[in-house]
Tab-separated table of C-alpha atoms in Angstrom:
chain	number	residue	atom	x	y	z
B	1	MET	CA	93.973	91.758	47.786
B	2	ASN	CA	90.842	90.331	49.105
B	3	ALA	CA	87.121	90.962	47.819
B	4	MET	CA	84.175	91.954	49.529
B	5	PRO	CA	81.714	88.405	49.620
B	6	ARG	CA	78.960	88.845	48.259
B	7	PHE	CA	77.107	88.070	51.014
B	8	ASP	CA	76.536	89.544	54.568
B	9	VAL	CA	74.468	90.031	57.186
B	10	ILE	CA	72.373	93.080	58.744
B	11	CYS	CA	70.936	94.360	61.378
B	12	ASP	CA	66.967	95.286	60.872
B	13	PRO	CA	65.411	98.380	62.610
B	14	MET	CA	63.026	95.000	65.121
B	15	ASN	CA	66.535	93.894	65.442
B	16	GLN	CA	65.751	90.661	63.069
B	17	TRP	CA	68.956	90.180	61.126
B	18	ILE	CA	68.949	89.039	57.203
B	19	VAL	CA	71.069	87.525	54.178
B	20	TRP	CA	72.499	91.014	51.935
B	21	ASP	CA	73.315	90.284	49.348
B	22	HIS	CA	75.733	92.818	47.236
B	23	VAL	CA	74.716	92.047	44.323
B	24	THR	CA	71.248	92.136	43.926
B	25	GLU	CA	71.566	94.923	46.733
B	26	SER	CA	68.399	93.030	48.486
B	27	PRO	CA	67.988	90.448	50.964
B	28	ALA	CA	69.306	87.147	49.937
B	29	SER	CA	66.931	83.858	49.325
B	30	PHE	CA	67.653	79.931	48.574
B	31	GLY	CA	65.349	77.440	47.499
B	32	GLY	CA	62.563	80.150	47.811
B	33	GLN	CA	63.246	81.374	51.293
B	34	ILE	CA	64.152	84.921	51.285
B	35	LEU	CA	67.135	84.658	54.538
B	36	ASP	CA	65.900	87.369	57.476
B	37	GLY	CA	63.708	87.688	60.174
B	38	LEU	CA	67.207	85.607	61.472
B	39	ASP	CA	68.931	85.487	64.889
B	40	GLU	CA	72.314	88.022	64.456
B	41	GLN	CA	74.129	83.784	64.382
B	42	GLU	CA	71.707	81.742	62.805
B	43	ALA	CA	72.602	84.958	59.768
B	44	GLY	CA	76.047	85.064	59.943
B	45	ARG	CA	75.622	80.857	59.661
B	46	LEU	CA	73.826	80.798	56.053
B	47	ALA	CA	75.789	84.640	54.832
B	48	LYS	CA	79.161	82.649	55.797
B	49	VAL	CA	77.846	78.917	53.542
B	50	MET	CA	75.961	81.036	50.985
B	51	ASN	CA	79.581	82.984	50.349
B	52	GLU	CA	81.289	78.842	50.414
B	53	LEU	CA	78.703	78.370	47.251
B	54	HIS	CA	79.422	81.777	44.908
B	55	GLY	CA	82.896	81.496	45.286
B	56	SER	CA	82.208	77.721	44.248
B	57	GLN	CA	79.707	78.511	41.536
B	58	GLN	CA	82.694	81.082	40.721
B	59	ALA	CA	85.846	78.981	40.879
B	60	LEU	CA	83.639	76.056	38.428
B	61	ALA	CA	82.430	79.080	35.962
B	62	ASP	CA	86.371	79.998	36.134
B	63	CYS	CA	87.576	76.361	35.670
B	64	ASN	CA	85.116	75.810	32.575
B	65	GLY	CA	85.827	79.792	31.001
B	66	LYS	CA	89.553	78.343	30.553
B	67	ARG	CA	88.908	75.066	29.375
B	68	SER	CA	86.826	76.371	26.624
B	69	VAL	CA	88.995	78.791	25.369
B	70	ARG	CA	91.240	75.547	23.374
């Protein structure tokens, strides 16, 4: 079963794109920069990177959690 990715792209009323964080239910940010006002291609690339980073962090947390159980 595939889980919904945390980050997605949505189009705002001004036809600009936002990287959306489904967990916080708000625009995503990275390094203090809100990821909005983007073109569709850039938003898609950023959402992909954010999902990859989130997935890597989640896998590391899961791995560390399993190690600490011993």
